[in-house]
Amino acid sequence: MSEREILSQYVYKMVASLIQNGVKDVVISPGSRSTPLAYAFASTKKIKTYRQVDERSAAFFALGIAKAKGQPVVLLCTSGTAAANYYPAIVEAKYARIPLIVITADRPHELREVGAPQAINQIRLYGEQVKWSVEFPIPDEAPQTLPFIERHIARGVTIAKTCPFGPVHFNVPFREPLLIDFQEELVEGNFKSSFTGQLVPSKEATDMFTATINETMKGFVIIGELALGTDLQQLWSFIRKLKWPVLIESLSNMRGNVPEDCEQYIISTYDAILKNKAFKEKVIPDTVIRFGAQPVSKFLSIFLTESMPKNYIVIDEDPMFRDSTAVSTHFIHANIGSWLKDLQIENPIDFGYFAEWQKAEEIARKHIQSYTEVETDEGAIVRNIIENLPNKSDLFVSSSMPIRDIDTFLLPTEKDLQVFANRGANGIDGVMSTALGFSQGRNDREMFLLIGDLAFLHDVNALIATRYQQCRITVIVLNNDGGGIFSYLSQSTVEQYYEDLFGTPTALQFEEVAKMYDMEYVQIKDFNELGKFLDSEREKPLRLVEIFTDRGQNVTAHRNLWQRISEELER
C-alpha cells in the first residue's frame, strides 16, 4: 500500500473504533498535524462534529457536551501548545468526573526534542490529571498496528466511562504528507464491545449501614452533586423510607421536580441556618450519610468538623472517596442504585430532633421568599431569576458568588428546573464554553447561564463557537465591576490593596460584545423587566442580559438576611 492508503486506513480505524465504543460527538480545533483525523471525523456521518478555534474553549465546550449527555466526547487538536491549552478543562474533567477522550496529534519521533516547530514533549502531557494515557504508533503496514488501535481505543473509552468517569489521553504521531483518501463506509472491527459491571455494596457493608441507621436517634443525610446518570428516583425512595432531614444541595438537582410526599424532609437553607450557634448546638448529629460530592456550603463543612458525628458514612463510586472535612468514619464503594430499596429500616429517629430542622427550614424559607420585597441586590436578582425561569429549564451557574446565591435562593419547587456548574476544580475559567457545550447536549430544554462579569471576560472567546454551530442560550451577566466574592472575605478589610489585587474593576460593559456575536442584548434595570424578558419570545437564539449591581450593597443585603434568620432562630 502507498503511504496515503496506510494513513487513510489508520485514521478511519480510529474513528470506527470510537463509534463502535459509543462515541457520538467530537470537538475539533484547526491545525495542520491533526489533518488526517480531522478529515476522517468530518467525512463520517455517524459522528457529530463541532468546531471551536480556541483550544482552551474547545476543551470546555466538549466537557459541557459530555456533562449534558453523560457520555464520552472526543477532543482533537494539533501538536504543540494547542494541546497544552486543553489542560484546565482536563483538570475540571478529572475532579468533576466527566468522560473526555483527548486526542492530541503529534510530530513523529524524529522531530521531537530537536528544535522542530510546534513540537513539545506530549508524552503523558497531562500527568495524573487523566485516568490513562497512551502513545499510538506511527501509521505503518505492520499487522499489529490496527489491532493495537482498535483495542486501545476500546480500553480508553471504557476507562473514561467506568466509575469514576474521567478523561483519557491518546497521543497520535503523524508524518507528512497528511492528506488521506476519503471513505464512504467504515470497516467494522474485530473487537465488538466492552461490558462493565455495577458497583453494589457487599452484604457486610449493607448490614453495617442498616444497623447504623436503625440505631440512630439524631441524624441527617447530605446530597451533593451526583454522578452523571444517577437515577434520582432511587434516592427519593430512600428518603421516603428513611424519614430523616435531608440537606439537599442545588447541584444535586433534587430541589426541582420535588415529589409532594418528600417535600417535608428537604432542608435547603442549611447554609443560612448553620450560621446560628444556638441552632447548631441543638442539632448535633450521631450519624450523617452523604451521597455525592461535598456541598458548596462552607458553614456545613464547619458544622461537620465541629460536631464530629459518631458515624459519618460516605457512599461514593470512587475508592478515593471525597472527604475534605476529614470526619468520615465509614465508606461504602457503590453506585446509587436499587440496593437502597432493600434496606430494612425501622425509623427510630427522634421526632424532636427532626422538628428542630423543620422549624429552622420554615423560618429561613420565609425570609428568603420575602427577600425581593426588601432588597434589590444580586441575591434578590437571583431569587427573581429562579421564580421567572420557564419550566423545563437548565441553569448553568458560574463558580464564585453565583453558585452560592443559587444555593441560598433556590428553594424546593415542583418546577422542572435543573442546575449545573463546574465544581470539580471550582474555577471561573471556561464557564461560558461549558454552558454552550452543555446546551448542545440538551437542546430540548431552555438554556440559561448565570455568570459574573470577570468570569464572562475570562471566557468571552467561547462565543466564537456560535459562529460554527447553531447555539441557543440566554447569558445573564451580573456586572458588579470586579470580583464580588472577595467582598465577603478577610481581604476586603485591607483597603489599601483590596481594589487593585482583589476587586480588580475593569469598568467594562458588554453591549458591544453582544453586537459582535449578533446577540439580542438587554440591560435590565428592574425586576419586572427581568421577569417579562425571561418569559418572552426570543428575537434571536443568542441573548445577553446585563444587570449592573453594587458589590457593597450585595454584602450588606446578604448579611442582613443572615441576621434576620439568625435572630428569629434565637427567638
JSON list of C-alpha atoms in Angstrom, two decimals, residues 78-268:
[
{"chain": "A", "resi": 78, "resn": "THR", "atom": "CA", "xyz": [-2.81, 19.70, 16.56]},
{"chain": "A", "resi": 79, "resn": "SER", "atom": "CA", "xyz": [0.59, 19.40, 18.23]},
{"chain": "A", "resi": 80, "resn": "GLY", "atom": "CA", "xyz": [2.44, 21.87, 20.44]},
{"chain": "A", "resi": 81, "resn": "THR", "atom": "CA", "xyz": [0.90, 24.48, 22.72]},
{"chain": "A", "resi": 82, "resn": "ALA", "atom": "CA", "xyz": [-2.54, 23.72, 21.27]},
{"chain": "A", "resi": 83, "resn": "ALA", "atom": "CA", "xyz": [-2.51, 20.57, 23.38]},
{"chain": "A", "resi": 84, "resn": "ALA", "atom": "CA", "xyz": [-1.39, 22.50, 26.47]},
{"chain": "A", "resi": 85, "resn": "ASN", "atom": "CA", "xyz": [-4.47, 24.71, 26.19]},
{"chain": "A", "resi": 86, "resn": "TYR", "atom": "CA", "xyz": [-6.63, 21.68, 26.99]},
{"chain": "A", "resi": 87, "resn": "TYR", "atom": "CA", "xyz": [-5.14, 21.42, 30.47]},
{"chain": "A", "resi": 88, "resn": "PRO", "atom": "CA", "xyz": [-7.65, 23.49, 32.53]},
{"chain": "A", "resi": 89, "resn": "ALA", "atom": "CA", "xyz": [-10.65, 21.59, 31.16]},
{"chain": "A", "resi": 90, "resn": "ILE", "atom": "CA", "xyz": [-8.90, 18.26, 31.69]},
{"chain": "A", "resi": 91, "resn": "VAL", "atom": "CA", "xyz": [-8.32, 19.17, 35.33]},
{"chain": "A", "resi": 92, "resn": "GLU", "atom": "CA", "xyz": [-12.01, 20.04, 35.68]},
{"chain": "A", "resi": 93, "resn": "ALA", "atom": "CA", "xyz": [-12.99, 16.79, 33.94]},
{"chain": "A", "resi": 94, "resn": "LYS", "atom": "CA", "xyz": [-10.91, 14.76, 36.37]},
{"chain": "A", "resi": 95, "resn": "TYR", "atom": "CA", "xyz": [-12.32, 16.30, 39.53]},
{"chain": "A", "resi": 96, "resn": "ALA", "atom": "CA", "xyz": [-15.87, 16.66, 38.19]},
{"chain": "A", "resi": 97, "resn": "ARG", "atom": "CA", "xyz": [-15.71, 13.08, 36.83]},
{"chain": "A", "resi": 98, "resn": "ILE", "atom": "CA", "xyz": [-16.53, 13.88, 33.20]},
{"chain": "A", "resi": 99, "resn": "PRO", "atom": "CA", "xyz": [-15.61, 11.41, 30.40]},
{"chain": "A", "resi": 100, "resn": "LEU", "atom": "CA", "xyz": [-13.39, 13.06, 27.79]},
{"chain": "A", "resi": 101, "resn": "ILE", "atom": "CA", "xyz": [-11.35, 11.34, 25.07]},
{"chain": "A", "resi": 102, "resn": "VAL", "atom": "CA", "xyz": [-8.47, 13.73, 24.43]},
{"chain": "A", "resi": 103, "resn": "ILE", "atom": "CA", "xyz": [-6.62, 13.14, 21.14]},
{"chain": "A", "resi": 104, "resn": "THR", "atom": "CA", "xyz": [-3.51, 15.21, 20.54]},
{"chain": "A", "resi": 105, "resn": "ALA", "atom": "CA", "xyz": [-1.81, 14.94, 17.16]},
{"chain": "A", "resi": 106, "resn": "ASP", "atom": "CA", "xyz": [1.98, 14.91, 17.44]},
{"chain": "A", "resi": 107, "resn": "ARG", "atom": "CA", "xyz": [5.17, 15.21, 15.40]},
{"chain": "A", "resi": 108, "resn": "PRO", "atom": "CA", "xyz": [6.84, 11.88, 14.59]},
{"chain": "A", "resi": 109, "resn": "HIS", "atom": "CA", "xyz": [9.61, 10.68, 16.90]},
{"chain": "A", "resi": 110, "resn": "GLU", "atom": "CA", "xyz": [12.44, 12.01, 14.74]},
{"chain": "A", "resi": 111, "resn": "LEU", "atom": "CA", "xyz": [11.13, 15.58, 15.08]},
{"chain": "A", "resi": 112, "resn": "ARG", "atom": "CA", "xyz": [10.90, 15.59, 18.87]},
{"chain": "A", "resi": 113, "resn": "GLU", "atom": "CA", "xyz": [13.38, 17.47, 21.05]},
{"chain": "A", "resi": 114, "resn": "VAL", "atom": "CA", "xyz": [15.43, 18.57, 18.01]},
{"chain": "A", "resi": 115, "resn": "GLY", "atom": "CA", "xyz": [14.10, 22.10, 17.61]},
{"chain": "A", "resi": 116, "resn": "ALA", "atom": "CA", "xyz": [11.31, 21.29, 15.15]},
{"chain": "A", "resi": 117, "resn": "PRO", "atom": "CA", "xyz": [8.46, 23.82, 15.15]},
{"chain": "A", "resi": 118, "resn": "GLN", "atom": "CA", "xyz": [5.28, 23.10, 17.08]},
{"chain": "A", "resi": 119, "resn": "ALA", "atom": "CA", "xyz": [6.91, 20.11, 18.76]},
{"chain": "A", "resi": 120, "resn": "ILE", "atom": "CA", "xyz": [6.81, 19.80, 22.55]},
{"chain": "A", "resi": 121, "resn": "ASN", "atom": "CA", "xyz": [7.03, 16.75, 24.78]},
{"chain": "A", "resi": 122, "resn": "GLN", "atom": "CA", "xyz": [3.47, 15.44, 24.64]},
{"chain": "A", "resi": 123, "resn": "ILE", "atom": "CA", "xyz": [4.07, 12.03, 26.18]},
{"chain": "A", "resi": 124, "resn": "ARG", "atom": "CA", "xyz": [1.96, 11.91, 29.35]},
{"chain": "A", "resi": 125, "resn": "LEU", "atom": "CA", "xyz": [1.44, 15.64, 28.89]},
{"chain": "A", "resi": 126, "resn": "TYR", "atom": "CA", "xyz": [-1.46, 15.74, 31.34]},
{"chain": "A", "resi": 127, "resn": "GLY", "atom": "CA", "xyz": [0.25, 13.67, 34.03]},
{"chain": "A", "resi": 128, "resn": "GLU", "atom": "CA", "xyz": [-2.07, 12.48, 36.78]},
{"chain": "A", "resi": 129, "resn": "GLN", "atom": "CA", "xyz": [-4.94, 14.65, 35.56]},
{"chain": "A", "resi": 130, "resn": "VAL", "atom": "CA", "xyz": [-6.05, 11.86, 33.20]},
{"chain": "A", "resi": 131, "resn": "LYS", "atom": "CA", "xyz": [-7.12, 8.34, 34.14]},
{"chain": "A", "resi": 132, "resn": "TRP", "atom": "CA", "xyz": [-4.95, 6.82, 31.41]},
{"chain": "A", "resi": 133, "resn": "SER", "atom": "CA", "xyz": [-2.56, 7.98, 28.69]},
{"chain": "A", "resi": 134, "resn": "VAL", "atom": "CA", "xyz": [-1.16, 6.08, 25.71]},
{"chain": "A", "resi": 135, "resn": "GLU", "atom": "CA", "xyz": [1.17, 6.84, 22.81]},
{"chain": "A", "resi": 136, "resn": "PHE", "atom": "CA", "xyz": [-0.10, 5.46, 19.49]},
{"chain": "A", "resi": 137, "resn": "PRO", "atom": "CA", "xyz": [2.27, 4.03, 16.88]},
{"chain": "A", "resi": 138, "resn": "ILE", "atom": "CA", "xyz": [3.19, 5.79, 13.67]},
{"chain": "A", "resi": 139, "resn": "PRO", "atom": "CA", "xyz": [0.89, 4.63, 10.83]},
{"chain": "A", "resi": 140, "resn": "ASP", "atom": "CA", "xyz": [2.52, 1.66, 9.11]},
{"chain": "A", "resi": 141, "resn": "GLU", "atom": "CA", "xyz": [1.78, -1.72, 7.46]},
{"chain": "A", "resi": 142, "resn": "ALA", "atom": "CA", "xyz": [2.71, -3.87, 10.45]},
{"chain": "A", "resi": 143, "resn": "PRO", "atom": "CA", "xyz": [-0.11, -6.39, 11.12]},
{"chain": "A", "resi": 144, "resn": "GLN", "atom": "CA", "xyz": [-0.12, -5.46, 14.81]},
{"chain": "A", "resi": 145, "resn": "THR", "atom": "CA", "xyz": [-0.85, -1.75, 14.32]},
{"chain": "A", "resi": 146, "resn": "LEU", "atom": "CA", "xyz": [-4.57, -1.69, 13.57]},
{"chain": "A", "resi": 147, "resn": "PRO", "atom": "CA", "xyz": [-5.46, -4.29, 16.25]},
{"chain": "A", "resi": 148, "resn": "PHE", "atom": "CA", "xyz": [-3.45, -2.17, 18.70]},
{"chain": "A", "resi": 149, "resn": "ILE", "atom": "CA", "xyz": [-5.51, 0.90, 17.77]},
{"chain": "A", "resi": 150, "resn": "GLU", "atom": "CA", "xyz": [-8.80, -0.95, 17.95]},
{"chain": "A", "resi": 151, "resn": "ARG", "atom": "CA", "xyz": [-8.23, -2.40, 21.42]},
{"chain": "A", "resi": 152, "resn": "HIS", "atom": "CA", "xyz": [-6.55, 0.63, 22.93]},
{"chain": "A", "resi": 153, "resn": "ILE", "atom": "CA", "xyz": [-9.48, 2.78, 21.89]},
{"chain": "A", "resi": 154, "resn": "ALA", "atom": "CA", "xyz": [-11.84, 0.23, 23.46]},
{"chain": "A", "resi": 155, "resn": "ARG", "atom": "CA", "xyz": [-9.71, 0.34, 26.62]},
{"chain": "A", "resi": 156, "resn": "GLY", "atom": "CA", "xyz": [-9.60, 4.13, 26.67]},
{"chain": "A", "resi": 157, "resn": "VAL", "atom": "CA", "xyz": [-13.32, 4.69, 26.16]},
{"chain": "A", "resi": 158, "resn": "THR", "atom": "CA", "xyz": [-14.13, 2.03, 28.75]},
{"chain": "A", "resi": 159, "resn": "ILE", "atom": "CA", "xyz": [-11.78, 3.63, 31.26]},
{"chain": "A", "resi": 160, "resn": "ALA", "atom": "CA", "xyz": [-13.29, 7.08, 30.61]},
{"chain": "A", "resi": 161, "resn": "LYS", "atom": "CA", "xyz": [-16.83, 5.87, 31.30]},
{"chain": "A", "resi": 162, "resn": "THR", "atom": "CA", "xyz": [-16.05, 3.48, 34.17]},
{"chain": "A", "resi": 163, "resn": "CYS", "atom": "CA", "xyz": [-16.77, 4.89, 37.63]},
{"chain": "A", "resi": 164, "resn": "PRO", "atom": "CA", "xyz": [-15.47, 7.35, 38.46]},
{"chain": "A", "resi": 165, "resn": "PHE", "atom": "CA", "xyz": [-15.79, 8.87, 35.00]},
{"chain": "A", "resi": 166, "resn": "GLY", "atom": "CA", "xyz": [-12.84, 10.93, 33.78]},
{"chain": "A", "resi": 167, "resn": "PRO", "atom": "CA", "xyz": [-10.56, 11.96, 30.90]},
{"chain": "A", "resi": 168, "resn": "VAL", "atom": "CA", "xyz": [-8.13, 9.74, 28.97]},
{"chain": "A", "resi": 169, "resn": "HIS", "atom": "CA", "xyz": [-5.42, 10.82, 26.53]},
{"chain": "A", "resi": 170, "resn": "PHE", "atom": "CA", "xyz": [-4.34, 9.39, 23.15]},
{"chain": "A", "resi": 171, "resn": "ASN", "atom": "CA", "xyz": [-1.18, 10.95, 21.68]},
{"chain": "A", "resi": 172, "resn": "VAL", "atom": "CA", "xyz": [-1.04, 10.19, 17.94]},
{"chain": "A", "resi": 173, "resn": "PRO", "atom": "CA", "xyz": [2.07, 10.96, 15.83]},
{"chain": "A", "resi": 174, "resn": "PHE", "atom": "CA", "xyz": [1.77, 11.58, 12.08]},
{"chain": "A", "resi": 175, "resn": "ARG", "atom": "CA", "xyz": [4.42, 12.01, 9.39]},
{"chain": "A", "resi": 176, "resn": "GLU", "atom": "CA", "xyz": [3.85, 14.17, 6.35]},
{"chain": "A", "resi": 177, "resn": "PRO", "atom": "CA", "xyz": [2.20, 14.06, 3.86]},
{"chain": "A", "resi": 178, "resn": "LEU", "atom": "CA", "xyz": [-1.06, 14.44, 5.81]},
{"chain": "A", "resi": 179, "resn": "LEU", "atom": "CA", "xyz": [-3.72, 14.00, 3.11]},
{"chain": "A", "resi": 180, "resn": "ILE", "atom": "CA", "xyz": [-5.97, 10.93, 3.05]},
{"chain": "A", "resi": 181, "resn": "ASP", "atom": "CA", "xyz": [-8.33, 9.08, 0.69]},
{"chain": "A", "resi": 182, "resn": "PHE", "atom": "CA", "xyz": [-11.88, 9.72, 1.87]},
{"chain": "A", "resi": 183, "resn": "GLN", "atom": "CA", "xyz": [-14.03, 6.69, 2.60]},
{"chain": "A", "resi": 184, "resn": "GLU", "atom": "CA", "xyz": [-17.81, 6.41, 2.34]},
{"chain": "A", "resi": 185, "resn": "GLU", "atom": "CA", "xyz": [-18.19, 3.48, 4.75]},
{"chain": "A", "resi": 186, "resn": "LEU", "atom": "CA", "xyz": [-16.34, 2.48, 7.90]},
{"chain": "A", "resi": 187, "resn": "VAL", "atom": "CA", "xyz": [-14.89, -1.01, 8.13]},
{"chain": "A", "resi": 188, "resn": "GLU", "atom": "CA", "xyz": [-16.31, -2.99, 11.07]},
{"chain": "A", "resi": 189, "resn": "GLY", "atom": "CA", "xyz": [-13.65, -4.05, 13.54]},
{"chain": "A", "resi": 190, "resn": "ASN", "atom": "CA", "xyz": [-12.93, -7.43, 15.09]},
{"chain": "A", "resi": 191, "resn": "PHE", "atom": "CA", "xyz": [-13.39, -6.16, 18.64]},
{"chain": "A", "resi": 192, "resn": "LYS", "atom": "CA", "xyz": [-17.13, -5.99, 19.32]},
{"chain": "A", "resi": 193, "resn": "SER", "atom": "CA", "xyz": [-17.86, -4.30, 22.67]},
{"chain": "A", "resi": 194, "resn": "SER", "atom": "CA", "xyz": [-16.92, -3.78, 26.32]},
{"chain": "A", "resi": 195, "resn": "PHE", "atom": "CA", "xyz": [-19.22, -4.71, 29.21]},
{"chain": "A", "resi": 196, "resn": "THR", "atom": "CA", "xyz": [-18.68, -3.06, 32.56]},
{"chain": "A", "resi": 197, "resn": "GLY", "atom": "CA", "xyz": [-20.08, -4.07, 35.94]},
{"chain": "A", "resi": 198, "resn": "GLN", "atom": "CA", "xyz": [-22.18, -2.23, 38.50]},
{"chain": "A", "resi": 199, "resn": "LEU", "atom": "CA", "xyz": [-20.88, -1.20, 41.89]},
{"chain": "A", "resi": 200, "resn": "VAL", "atom": "CA", "xyz": [-23.09, -2.84, 44.50]},
{"chain": "A", "resi": 201, "resn": "PRO", "atom": "CA", "xyz": [-22.09, -2.88, 48.19]},
{"chain": "A", "resi": 202, "resn": "SER", "atom": "CA", "xyz": [-21.25, -6.14, 49.93]},
{"chain": "A", "resi": 203, "resn": "LYS", "atom": "CA", "xyz": [-23.60, -7.74, 52.47]},
{"chain": "A", "resi": 204, "resn": "GLU", "atom": "CA", "xyz": [-21.18, -6.69, 55.21]},
{"chain": "A", "resi": 205, "resn": "ALA", "atom": "CA", "xyz": [-21.49, -3.06, 54.07]},
{"chain": "A", "resi": 206, "resn": "THR", "atom": "CA", "xyz": [-25.30, -3.08, 53.85]},
{"chain": "A", "resi": 207, "resn": "ASP", "atom": "CA", "xyz": [-25.55, -4.80, 57.25]},
{"chain": "A", "resi": 208, "resn": "MET", "atom": "CA", "xyz": [-23.39, -2.08, 58.81]},
{"chain": "A", "resi": 209, "resn": "PHE", "atom": "CA", "xyz": [-25.35, 0.63, 57.01]},
{"chain": "A", "resi": 210, "resn": "THR", "atom": "CA", "xyz": [-28.73, -0.74, 58.11]},
{"chain": "A", "resi": 211, "resn": "ALA", "atom": "CA", "xyz": [-27.64, -1.30, 61.71]},
{"chain": "A", "resi": 212, "resn": "THR", "atom": "CA", "xyz": [-26.23, 2.23, 61.98]},
{"chain": "A", "resi": 213, "resn": "ILE", "atom": "CA", "xyz": [-29.42, 3.77, 60.61]},
{"chain": "A", "resi": 214, "resn": "ASN", "atom": "CA", "xyz": [-31.63, 1.76, 62.96]},
{"chain": "A", "resi": 215, "resn": "GLU", "atom": "CA", "xyz": [-29.53, 2.74, 66.00]},
{"chain": "A", "resi": 216, "resn": "THR", "atom": "CA", "xyz": [-29.56, 6.45, 65.16]},
{"chain": "A", "resi": 217, "resn": "MET", "atom": "CA", "xyz": [-31.81, 8.86, 67.07]},
{"chain": "A", "resi": 218, "resn": "LYS", "atom": "CA", "xyz": [-30.28, 12.03, 65.64]},
{"chain": "A", "resi": 219, "resn": "GLY", "atom": "CA", "xyz": [-29.06, 12.05, 62.06]},
{"chain": "A", "resi": 220, "resn": "PHE", "atom": "CA", "xyz": [-29.33, 13.66, 58.66]},
{"chain": "A", "resi": 221, "resn": "VAL", "atom": "CA", "xyz": [-28.47, 12.97, 55.02]},
{"chain": "A", "resi": 222, "resn": "ILE", "atom": "CA", "xyz": [-26.38, 15.19, 52.75]},
{"chain": "A", "resi": 223, "resn": "ILE", "atom": "CA", "xyz": [-26.88, 15.03, 48.99]},
{"chain": "A", "resi": 224, "resn": "GLY", "atom": "CA", "xyz": [-24.30, 16.91, 46.93]},
{"chain": "A", "resi": 225, "resn": "GLU", "atom": "CA", "xyz": [-23.62, 16.96, 43.19]},
{"chain": "A", "resi": 226, "resn": "LEU", "atom": "CA", "xyz": [-24.24, 13.43, 41.95]},
{"chain": "A", "resi": 227, "resn": "ALA", "atom": "CA", "xyz": [-22.51, 11.24, 39.40]},
{"chain": "A", "resi": 228, "resn": "LEU", "atom": "CA", "xyz": [-23.63, 11.58, 35.78]},
{"chain": "A", "resi": 229, "resn": "GLY", "atom": "CA", "xyz": [-26.59, 9.36, 35.04]},
{"chain": "A", "resi": 230, "resn": "THR", "atom": "CA", "xyz": [-27.70, 8.89, 38.67]},
{"chain": "A", "resi": 231, "resn": "ASP", "atom": "CA", "xyz": [-31.26, 7.60, 38.99]},
{"chain": "A", "resi": 232, "resn": "LEU", "atom": "CA", "xyz": [-32.82, 10.19, 41.31]},
{"chain": "A", "resi": 233, "resn": "GLN", "atom": "CA", "xyz": [-35.87, 8.01, 41.91]},
{"chain": "A", "resi": 234, "resn": "GLN", "atom": "CA", "xyz": [-33.68, 5.61, 43.87]},
{"chain": "A", "resi": 235, "resn": "LEU", "atom": "CA", "xyz": [-32.77, 8.45, 46.24]},
{"chain": "A", "resi": 236, "resn": "TRP", "atom": "CA", "xyz": [-36.35, 9.67, 46.57]},
{"chain": "A", "resi": 237, "resn": "SER", "atom": "CA", "xyz": [-37.40, 6.13, 47.52]},
{"chain": "A", "resi": 238, "resn": "PHE", "atom": "CA", "xyz": [-34.63, 6.01, 50.12]},
{"chain": "A", "resi": 239, "resn": "ILE", "atom": "CA", "xyz": [-35.71, 9.39, 51.55]},
{"chain": "A", "resi": 240, "resn": "ARG", "atom": "CA", "xyz": [-39.32, 8.20, 51.87]},
{"chain": "A", "resi": 241, "resn": "LYS", "atom": "CA", "xyz": [-38.18, 5.11, 53.73]},
{"chain": "A", "resi": 242, "resn": "LEU", "atom": "CA", "xyz": [-35.61, 6.84, 55.95]},
{"chain": "A", "resi": 243, "resn": "LYS", "atom": "CA", "xyz": [-37.69, 9.89, 57.01]},
{"chain": "A", "resi": 244, "resn": "TRP", "atom": "CA", "xyz": [-34.63, 11.88, 58.14]},
{"chain": "A", "resi": 245, "resn": "PRO", "atom": "CA", "xyz": [-33.80, 15.53, 57.44]},
{"chain": "A", "resi": 246, "resn": "VAL", "atom": "CA", "xyz": [-32.08, 15.67, 54.05]},
{"chain": "A", "resi": 247, "resn": "LEU", "atom": "CA", "xyz": [-29.71, 18.56, 53.28]},
{"chain": "A", "resi": 248, "resn": "ILE", "atom": "CA", "xyz": [-30.00, 18.86, 49.50]},
{"chain": "A", "resi": 249, "resn": "GLU", "atom": "CA", "xyz": [-27.55, 20.96, 47.51]},
{"chain": "A", "resi": 250, "resn": "SER", "atom": "CA", "xyz": [-28.82, 22.78, 44.43]},
{"chain": "A", "resi": 251, "resn": "LEU", "atom": "CA", "xyz": [-26.35, 20.91, 42.18]},
{"chain": "A", "resi": 252, "resn": "SER", "atom": "CA", "xyz": [-27.89, 17.56, 43.14]},
{"chain": "A", "resi": 253, "resn": "ASN", "atom": "CA", "xyz": [-30.90, 18.60, 41.01]},
{"chain": "A", "resi": 254, "resn": "MET", "atom": "CA", "xyz": [-33.22, 17.35, 43.71]},
{"chain": "A", "resi": 255, "resn": "ARG", "atom": "CA", "xyz": [-34.62, 20.79, 44.59]},
{"chain": "A", "resi": 256, "resn": "GLY", "atom": "CA", "xyz": [-36.61, 20.79, 41.37]},
{"chain": "A", "resi": 257, "resn": "ASN", "atom": "CA", "xyz": [-39.35, 18.34, 40.41]},
{"chain": "A", "resi": 258, "resn": "VAL", "atom": "CA", "xyz": [-39.75, 17.53, 44.11]},
{"chain": "A", "resi": 259, "resn": "PRO", "atom": "CA", "xyz": [-42.27, 14.73, 44.86]},
{"chain": "A", "resi": 260, "resn": "GLU", "atom": "CA", "xyz": [-45.01, 16.07, 47.10]},
{"chain": "A", "resi": 261, "resn": "ASP", "atom": "CA", "xyz": [-44.58, 13.32, 49.71]},
{"chain": "A", "resi": 262, "resn": "CYS", "atom": "CA", "xyz": [-40.83, 14.08, 50.06]},
{"chain": "A", "resi": 263, "resn": "GLU", "atom": "CA", "xyz": [-41.01, 17.85, 50.41]},
{"chain": "A", "resi": 264, "resn": "GLN", "atom": "CA", "xyz": [-41.29, 17.71, 54.23]},
{"chain": "A", "resi": 265, "resn": "TYR", "atom": "CA", "xyz": [-37.86, 16.06, 54.56]},
{"chain": "A", "resi": 266, "resn": "ILE", "atom": "CA", "xyz": [-35.91, 18.60, 52.49]},
{"chain": "A", "resi": 267, "resn": "ILE", "atom": "CA", "xyz": [-33.60, 21.09, 54.18]},
{"chain": "A", "resi": 268, "resn": "SER", "atom": "CA", "xyz": [-32.46, 23.55, 51.51]}
]
